[in-house]
Tab-separated table of N, CA and C in Angstrom:
chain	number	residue	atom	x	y	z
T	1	UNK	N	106.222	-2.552	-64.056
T	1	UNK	CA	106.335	-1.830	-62.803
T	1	UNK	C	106.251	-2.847	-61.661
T	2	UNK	N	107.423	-2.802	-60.671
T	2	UNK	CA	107.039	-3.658	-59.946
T	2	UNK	C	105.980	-3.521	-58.947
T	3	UNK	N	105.099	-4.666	-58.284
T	3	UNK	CA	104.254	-4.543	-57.477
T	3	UNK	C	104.515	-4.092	-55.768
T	4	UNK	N	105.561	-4.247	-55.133
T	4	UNK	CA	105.927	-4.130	-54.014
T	4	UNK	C	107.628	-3.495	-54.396
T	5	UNK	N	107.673	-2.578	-52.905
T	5	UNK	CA	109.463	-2.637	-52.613
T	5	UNK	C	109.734	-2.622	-51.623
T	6	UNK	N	110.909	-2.574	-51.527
T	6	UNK	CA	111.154	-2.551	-50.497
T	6	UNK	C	112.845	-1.822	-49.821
T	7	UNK	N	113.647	-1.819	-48.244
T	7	UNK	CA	114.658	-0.480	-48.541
T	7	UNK	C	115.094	-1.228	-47.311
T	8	UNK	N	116.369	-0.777	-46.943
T	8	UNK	CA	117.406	-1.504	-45.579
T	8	UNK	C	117.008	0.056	-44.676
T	9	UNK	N	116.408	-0.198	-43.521
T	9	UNK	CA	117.057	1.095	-42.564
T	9	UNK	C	117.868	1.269	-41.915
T	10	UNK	N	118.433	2.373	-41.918
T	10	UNK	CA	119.199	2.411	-40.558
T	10	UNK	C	118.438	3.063	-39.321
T	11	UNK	N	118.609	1.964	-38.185
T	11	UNK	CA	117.578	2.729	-37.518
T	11	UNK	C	118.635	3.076	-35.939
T	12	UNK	N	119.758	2.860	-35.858
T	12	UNK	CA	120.708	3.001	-35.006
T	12	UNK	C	122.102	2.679	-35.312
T	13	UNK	N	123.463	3.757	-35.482
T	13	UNK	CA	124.525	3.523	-35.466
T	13	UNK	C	124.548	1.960	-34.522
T	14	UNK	N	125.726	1.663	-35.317
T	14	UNK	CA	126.105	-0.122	-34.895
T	14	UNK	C	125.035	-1.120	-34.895
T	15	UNK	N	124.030	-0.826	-35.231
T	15	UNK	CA	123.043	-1.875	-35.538
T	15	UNK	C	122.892	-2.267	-36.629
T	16	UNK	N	122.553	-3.777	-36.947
T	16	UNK	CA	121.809	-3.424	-38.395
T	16	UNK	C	120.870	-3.176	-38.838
T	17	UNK	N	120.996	-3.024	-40.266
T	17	UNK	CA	120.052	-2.445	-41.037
T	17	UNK	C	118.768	-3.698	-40.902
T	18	UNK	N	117.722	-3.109	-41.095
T	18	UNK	CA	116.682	-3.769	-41.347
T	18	UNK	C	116.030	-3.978	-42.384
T	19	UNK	N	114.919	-4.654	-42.999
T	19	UNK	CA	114.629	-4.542	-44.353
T	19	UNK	C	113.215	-4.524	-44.216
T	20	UNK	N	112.694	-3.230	-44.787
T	20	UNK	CA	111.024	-2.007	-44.676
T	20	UNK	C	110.599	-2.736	-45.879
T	21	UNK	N	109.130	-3.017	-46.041
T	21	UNK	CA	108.107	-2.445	-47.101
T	21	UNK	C	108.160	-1.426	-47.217
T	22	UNK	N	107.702	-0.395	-48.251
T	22	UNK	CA	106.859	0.583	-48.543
T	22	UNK	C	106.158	0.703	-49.956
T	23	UNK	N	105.597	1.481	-50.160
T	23	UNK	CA	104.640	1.540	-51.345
T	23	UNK	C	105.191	2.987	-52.465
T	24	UNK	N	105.955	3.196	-52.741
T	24	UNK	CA	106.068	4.347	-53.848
T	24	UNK	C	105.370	4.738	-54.860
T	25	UNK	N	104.637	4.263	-54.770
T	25	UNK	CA	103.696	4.666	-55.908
T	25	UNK	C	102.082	5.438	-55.150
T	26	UNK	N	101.970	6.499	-56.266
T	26	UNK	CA	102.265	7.185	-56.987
T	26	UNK	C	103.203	8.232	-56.740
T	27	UNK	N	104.079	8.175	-57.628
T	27	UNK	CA	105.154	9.185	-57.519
T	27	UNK	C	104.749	11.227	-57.288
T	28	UNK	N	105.045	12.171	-57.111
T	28	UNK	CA	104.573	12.862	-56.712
T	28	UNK	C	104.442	13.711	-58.115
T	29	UNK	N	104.068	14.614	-58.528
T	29	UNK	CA	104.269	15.996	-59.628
T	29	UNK	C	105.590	16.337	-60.003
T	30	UNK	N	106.662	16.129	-60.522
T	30	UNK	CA	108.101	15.832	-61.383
T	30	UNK	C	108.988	15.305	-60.278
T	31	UNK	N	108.237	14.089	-59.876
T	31	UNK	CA	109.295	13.257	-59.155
T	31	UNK	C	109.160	11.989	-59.773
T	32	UNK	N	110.042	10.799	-59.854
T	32	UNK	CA	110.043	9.305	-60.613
T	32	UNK	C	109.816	8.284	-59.564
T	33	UNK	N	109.925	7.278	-59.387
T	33	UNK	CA	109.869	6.030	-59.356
T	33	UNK	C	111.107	5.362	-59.810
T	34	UNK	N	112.478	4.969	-58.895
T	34	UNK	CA	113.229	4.222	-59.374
T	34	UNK	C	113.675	2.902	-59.457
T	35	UNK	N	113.528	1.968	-60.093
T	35	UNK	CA	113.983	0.295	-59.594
T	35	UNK	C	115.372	0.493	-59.535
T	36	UNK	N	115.655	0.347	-58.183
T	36	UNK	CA	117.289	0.176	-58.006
T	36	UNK	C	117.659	-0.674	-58.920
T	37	UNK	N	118.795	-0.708	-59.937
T	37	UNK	CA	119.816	-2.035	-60.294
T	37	UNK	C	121.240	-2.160	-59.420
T	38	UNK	N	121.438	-1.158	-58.841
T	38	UNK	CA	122.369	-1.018	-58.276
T	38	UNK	C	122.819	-0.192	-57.101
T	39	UNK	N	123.743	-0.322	-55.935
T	39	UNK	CA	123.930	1.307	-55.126
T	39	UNK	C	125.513	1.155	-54.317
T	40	UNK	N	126.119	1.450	-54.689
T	40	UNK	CA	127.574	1.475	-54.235
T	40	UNK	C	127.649	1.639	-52.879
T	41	UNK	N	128.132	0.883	-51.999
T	41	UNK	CA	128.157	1.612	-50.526
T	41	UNK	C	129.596	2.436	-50.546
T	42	UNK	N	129.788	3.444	-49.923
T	42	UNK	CA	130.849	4.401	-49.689
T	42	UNK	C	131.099	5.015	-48.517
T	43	UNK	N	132.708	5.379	-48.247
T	43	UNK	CA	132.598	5.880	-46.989
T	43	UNK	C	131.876	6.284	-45.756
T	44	UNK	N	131.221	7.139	-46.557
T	44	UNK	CA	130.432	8.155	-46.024
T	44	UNK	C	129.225	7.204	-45.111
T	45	UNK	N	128.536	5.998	-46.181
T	45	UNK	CA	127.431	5.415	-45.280
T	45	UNK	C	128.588	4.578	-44.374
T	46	UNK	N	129.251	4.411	-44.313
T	46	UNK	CA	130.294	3.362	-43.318
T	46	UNK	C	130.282	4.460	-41.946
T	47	UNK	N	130.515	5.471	-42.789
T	47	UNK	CA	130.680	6.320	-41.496
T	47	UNK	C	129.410	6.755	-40.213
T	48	UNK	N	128.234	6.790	-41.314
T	48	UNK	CA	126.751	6.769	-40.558
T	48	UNK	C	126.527	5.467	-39.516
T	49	UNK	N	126.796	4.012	-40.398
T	49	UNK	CA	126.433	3.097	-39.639
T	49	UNK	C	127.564	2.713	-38.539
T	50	UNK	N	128.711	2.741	-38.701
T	50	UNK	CA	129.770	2.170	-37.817
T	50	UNK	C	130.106	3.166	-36.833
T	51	UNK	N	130.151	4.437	-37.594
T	51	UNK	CA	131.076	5.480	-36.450
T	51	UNK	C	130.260	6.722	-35.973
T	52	UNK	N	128.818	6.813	-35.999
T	52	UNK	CA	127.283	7.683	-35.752
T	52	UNK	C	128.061	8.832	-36.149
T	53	UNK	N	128.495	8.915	-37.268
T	53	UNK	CA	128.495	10.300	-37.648
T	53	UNK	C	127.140	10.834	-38.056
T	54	UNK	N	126.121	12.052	-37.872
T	54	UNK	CA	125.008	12.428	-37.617
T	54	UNK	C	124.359	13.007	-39.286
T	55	UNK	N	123.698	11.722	-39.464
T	55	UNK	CA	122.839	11.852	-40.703
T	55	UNK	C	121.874	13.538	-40.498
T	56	UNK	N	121.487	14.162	-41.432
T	56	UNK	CA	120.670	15.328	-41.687
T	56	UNK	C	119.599	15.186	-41.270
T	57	UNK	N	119.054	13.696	-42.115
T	57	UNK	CA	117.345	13.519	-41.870
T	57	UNK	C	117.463	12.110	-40.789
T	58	UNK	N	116.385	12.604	-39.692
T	58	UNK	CA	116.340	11.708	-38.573
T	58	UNK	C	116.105	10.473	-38.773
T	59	UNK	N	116.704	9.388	-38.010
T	59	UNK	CA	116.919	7.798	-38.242
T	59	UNK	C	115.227	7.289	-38.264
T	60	UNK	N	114.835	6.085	-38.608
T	60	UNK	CA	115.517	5.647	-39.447
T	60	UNK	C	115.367	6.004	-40.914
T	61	UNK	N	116.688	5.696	-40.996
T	61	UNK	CA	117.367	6.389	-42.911
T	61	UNK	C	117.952	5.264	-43.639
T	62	UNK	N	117.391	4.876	-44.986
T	62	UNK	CA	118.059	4.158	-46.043
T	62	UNK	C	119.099	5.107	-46.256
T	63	UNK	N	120.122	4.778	-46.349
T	63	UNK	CA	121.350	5.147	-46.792
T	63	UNK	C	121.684	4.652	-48.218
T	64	UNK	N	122.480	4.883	-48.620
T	64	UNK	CA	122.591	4.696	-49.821
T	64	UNK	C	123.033	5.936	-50.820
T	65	UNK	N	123.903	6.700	-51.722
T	65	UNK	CA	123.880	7.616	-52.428
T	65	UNK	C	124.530	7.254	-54.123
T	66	UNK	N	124.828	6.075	-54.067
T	66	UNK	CA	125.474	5.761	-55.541
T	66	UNK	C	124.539	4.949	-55.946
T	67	UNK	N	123.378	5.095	-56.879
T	67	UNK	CA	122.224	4.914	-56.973
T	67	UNK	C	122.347	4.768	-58.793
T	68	UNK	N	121.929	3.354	-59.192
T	68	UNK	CA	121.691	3.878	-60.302
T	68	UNK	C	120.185	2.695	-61.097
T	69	UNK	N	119.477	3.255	-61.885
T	69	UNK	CA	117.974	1.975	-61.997
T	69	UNK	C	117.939	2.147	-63.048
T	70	UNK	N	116.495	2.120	-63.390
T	70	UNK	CA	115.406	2.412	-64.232
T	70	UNK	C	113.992	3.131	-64.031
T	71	UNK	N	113.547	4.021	-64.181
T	71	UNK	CA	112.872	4.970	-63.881
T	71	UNK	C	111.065	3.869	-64.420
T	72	UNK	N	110.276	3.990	-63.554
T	72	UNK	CA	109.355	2.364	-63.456
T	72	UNK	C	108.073	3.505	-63.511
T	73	UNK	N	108.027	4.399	-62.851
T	73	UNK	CA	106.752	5.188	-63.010
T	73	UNK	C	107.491	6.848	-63.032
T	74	UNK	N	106.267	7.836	-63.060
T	74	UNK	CA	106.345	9.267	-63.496
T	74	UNK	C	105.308	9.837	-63.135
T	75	UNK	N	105.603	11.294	-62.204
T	75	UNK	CA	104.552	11.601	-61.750
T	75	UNK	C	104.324	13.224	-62.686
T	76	UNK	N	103.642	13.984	-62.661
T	76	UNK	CA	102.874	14.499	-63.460
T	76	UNK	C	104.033	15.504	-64.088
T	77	UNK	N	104.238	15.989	-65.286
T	77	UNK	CA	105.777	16.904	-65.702
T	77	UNK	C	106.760	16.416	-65.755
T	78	UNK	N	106.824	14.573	-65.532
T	78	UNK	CA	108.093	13.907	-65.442
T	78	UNK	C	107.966	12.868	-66.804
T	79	UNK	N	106.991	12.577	-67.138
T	79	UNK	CA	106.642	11.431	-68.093
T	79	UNK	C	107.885	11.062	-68.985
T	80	UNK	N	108.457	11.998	-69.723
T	80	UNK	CA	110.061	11.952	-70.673
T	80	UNK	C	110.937	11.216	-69.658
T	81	UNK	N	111.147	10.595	-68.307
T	81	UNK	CA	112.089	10.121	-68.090
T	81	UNK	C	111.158	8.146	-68.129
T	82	UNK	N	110.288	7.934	-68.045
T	82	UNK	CA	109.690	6.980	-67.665
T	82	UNK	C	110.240	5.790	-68.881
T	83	UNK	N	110.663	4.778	-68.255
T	83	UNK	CA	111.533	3.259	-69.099
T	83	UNK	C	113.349	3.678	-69.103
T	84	UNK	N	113.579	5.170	-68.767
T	84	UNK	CA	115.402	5.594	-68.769
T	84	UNK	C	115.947	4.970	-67.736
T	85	UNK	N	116.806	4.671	-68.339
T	85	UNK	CA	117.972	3.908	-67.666
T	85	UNK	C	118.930	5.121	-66.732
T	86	UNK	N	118.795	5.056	-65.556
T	86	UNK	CA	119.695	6.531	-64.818
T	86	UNK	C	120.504	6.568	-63.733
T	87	UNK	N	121.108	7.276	-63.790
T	87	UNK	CA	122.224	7.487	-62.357
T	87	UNK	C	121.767	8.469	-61.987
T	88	UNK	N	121.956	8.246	-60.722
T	88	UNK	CA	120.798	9.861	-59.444
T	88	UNK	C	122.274	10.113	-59.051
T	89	UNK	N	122.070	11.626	-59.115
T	89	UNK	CA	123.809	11.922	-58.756
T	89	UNK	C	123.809	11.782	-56.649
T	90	UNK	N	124.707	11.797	-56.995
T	90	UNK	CA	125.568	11.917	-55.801
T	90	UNK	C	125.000	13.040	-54.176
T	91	UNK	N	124.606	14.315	-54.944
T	91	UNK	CA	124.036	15.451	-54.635
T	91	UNK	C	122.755	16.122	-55.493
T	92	UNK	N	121.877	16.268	-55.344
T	92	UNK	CA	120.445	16.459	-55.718
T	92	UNK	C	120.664	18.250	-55.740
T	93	UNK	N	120.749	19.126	-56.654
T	93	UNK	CA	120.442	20.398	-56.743
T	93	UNK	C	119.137	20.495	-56.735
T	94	UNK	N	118.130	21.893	-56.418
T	94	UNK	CA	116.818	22.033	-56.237
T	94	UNK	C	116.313	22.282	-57.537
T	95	UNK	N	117.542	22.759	-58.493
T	95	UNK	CA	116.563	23.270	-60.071
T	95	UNK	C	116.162	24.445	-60.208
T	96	UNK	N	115.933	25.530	-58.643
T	96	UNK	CA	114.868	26.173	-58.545
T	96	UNK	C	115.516	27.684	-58.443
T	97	UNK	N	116.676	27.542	-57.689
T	97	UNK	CA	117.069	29.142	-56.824
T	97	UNK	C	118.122	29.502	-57.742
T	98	UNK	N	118.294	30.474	-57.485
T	98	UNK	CA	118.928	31.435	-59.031
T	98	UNK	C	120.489	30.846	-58.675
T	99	UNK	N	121.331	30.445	-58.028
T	99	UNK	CA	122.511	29.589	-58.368
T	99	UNK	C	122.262	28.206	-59.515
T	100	UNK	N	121.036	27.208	-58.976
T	100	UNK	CA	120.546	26.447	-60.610
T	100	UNK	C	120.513	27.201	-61.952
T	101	UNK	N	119.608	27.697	-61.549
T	101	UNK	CA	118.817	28.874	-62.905
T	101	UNK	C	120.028	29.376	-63.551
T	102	UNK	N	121.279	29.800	-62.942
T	102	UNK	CA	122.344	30.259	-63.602
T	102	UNK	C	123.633	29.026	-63.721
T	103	UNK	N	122.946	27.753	-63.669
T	103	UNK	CA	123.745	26.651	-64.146
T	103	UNK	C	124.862	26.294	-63.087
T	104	UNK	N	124.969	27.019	-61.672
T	104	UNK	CA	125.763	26.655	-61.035
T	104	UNK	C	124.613	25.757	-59.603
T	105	UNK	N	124.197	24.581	-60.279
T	105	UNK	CA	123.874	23.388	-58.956
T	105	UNK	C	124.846	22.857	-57.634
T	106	UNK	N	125.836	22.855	-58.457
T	106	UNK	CA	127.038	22.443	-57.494
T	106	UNK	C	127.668	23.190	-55.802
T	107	UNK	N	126.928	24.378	-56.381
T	107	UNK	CA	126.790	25.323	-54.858
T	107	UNK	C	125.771	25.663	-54.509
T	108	UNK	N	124.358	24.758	-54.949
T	108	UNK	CA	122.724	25.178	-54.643
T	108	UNK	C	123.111	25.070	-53.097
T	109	UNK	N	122.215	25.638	-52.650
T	109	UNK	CA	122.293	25.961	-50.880
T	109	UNK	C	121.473	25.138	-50.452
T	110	UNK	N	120.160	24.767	-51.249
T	110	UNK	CA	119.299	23.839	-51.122
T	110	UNK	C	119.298	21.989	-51.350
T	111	UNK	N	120.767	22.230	-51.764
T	111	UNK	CA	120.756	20.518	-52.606
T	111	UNK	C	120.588	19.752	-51.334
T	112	UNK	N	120.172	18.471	-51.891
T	112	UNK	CA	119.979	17.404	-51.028
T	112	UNK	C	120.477	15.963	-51.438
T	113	UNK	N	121.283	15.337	-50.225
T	113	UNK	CA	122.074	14.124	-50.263
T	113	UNK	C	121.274	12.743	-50.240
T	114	UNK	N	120.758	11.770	-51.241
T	114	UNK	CA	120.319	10.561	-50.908
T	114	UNK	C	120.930	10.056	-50.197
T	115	UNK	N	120.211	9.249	-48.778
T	115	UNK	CA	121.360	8.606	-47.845
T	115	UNK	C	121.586	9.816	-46.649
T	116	UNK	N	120.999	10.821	-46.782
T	116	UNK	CA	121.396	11.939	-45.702
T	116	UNK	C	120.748	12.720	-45.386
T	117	UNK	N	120.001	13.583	-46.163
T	117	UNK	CA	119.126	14.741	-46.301
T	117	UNK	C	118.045	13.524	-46.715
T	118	UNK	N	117.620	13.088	-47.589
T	118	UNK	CA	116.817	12.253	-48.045
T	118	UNK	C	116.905	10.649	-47.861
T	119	UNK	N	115.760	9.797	-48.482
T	119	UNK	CA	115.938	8.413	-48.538
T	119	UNK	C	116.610	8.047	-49.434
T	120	UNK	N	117.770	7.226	-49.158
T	120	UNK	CA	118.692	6.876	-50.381
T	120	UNK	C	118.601	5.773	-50.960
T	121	UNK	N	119.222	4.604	-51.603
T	121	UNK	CA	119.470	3.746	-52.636
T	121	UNK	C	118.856	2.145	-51.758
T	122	UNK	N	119.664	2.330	-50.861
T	122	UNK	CA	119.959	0.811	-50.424
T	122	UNK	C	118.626	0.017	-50.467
């Protein structure tokens, strides 16, 4: 597990990114811990940093949504993913509201975007 991490912000269209400490650990009750190996930049963050198209969750925001690691810690109901090798999709369904429950995530009302709604990859 690594001891420190760290994440690029964006903390203003046309600026750059900066590079944060933070501490992730301990992960929360079925949430992970991921060591980035990787994070694709794509349109979409080009479009946040160059052209202020208006991120969800207020600046500053790691961007990032093509995300893929190794899962380093596990917080309580998550333990089965801990040492997996994973790709965090694209769009985060909640799991929870009866569009999941009936296997359709792809139109959860609740999903959330790493990089947008949430802290993403970078």
């Amino acid at each position: 597990m690594p001891a420190s991490a760290h994440r690029w912000w964006m903390s203003a269209p046309g600026e750059p990114m900066t590079k944060s400490d933070f501490d992730p650990f301990p992960p929360d009750p079925g949430e992970v811990v991921v060591e980035v190996a990787g994070c694709g930049v794509c349109h979409t963050d080009l479009g946040y940093l160059y052209d202020g198209v208006r991120t969800n969750h207020p600046l500053p925001l790691t961007l990032g949504h093509e995300i893929s690691g190794r899962v380093v810690a596990a917080g309580e109901g998550a333990g089965e993913w801990e040492g997996r090798a994973v790709i965090i999709p694209a769009v985060i369904p909640c799991g929870e509201c009866d569009l999941c429950r009936r296997g359709r995530g792809t139109i959860c009302r609740r999903q959330q975007m790493p990089g947008n709604d949430i802290q993403g990859g970078f």
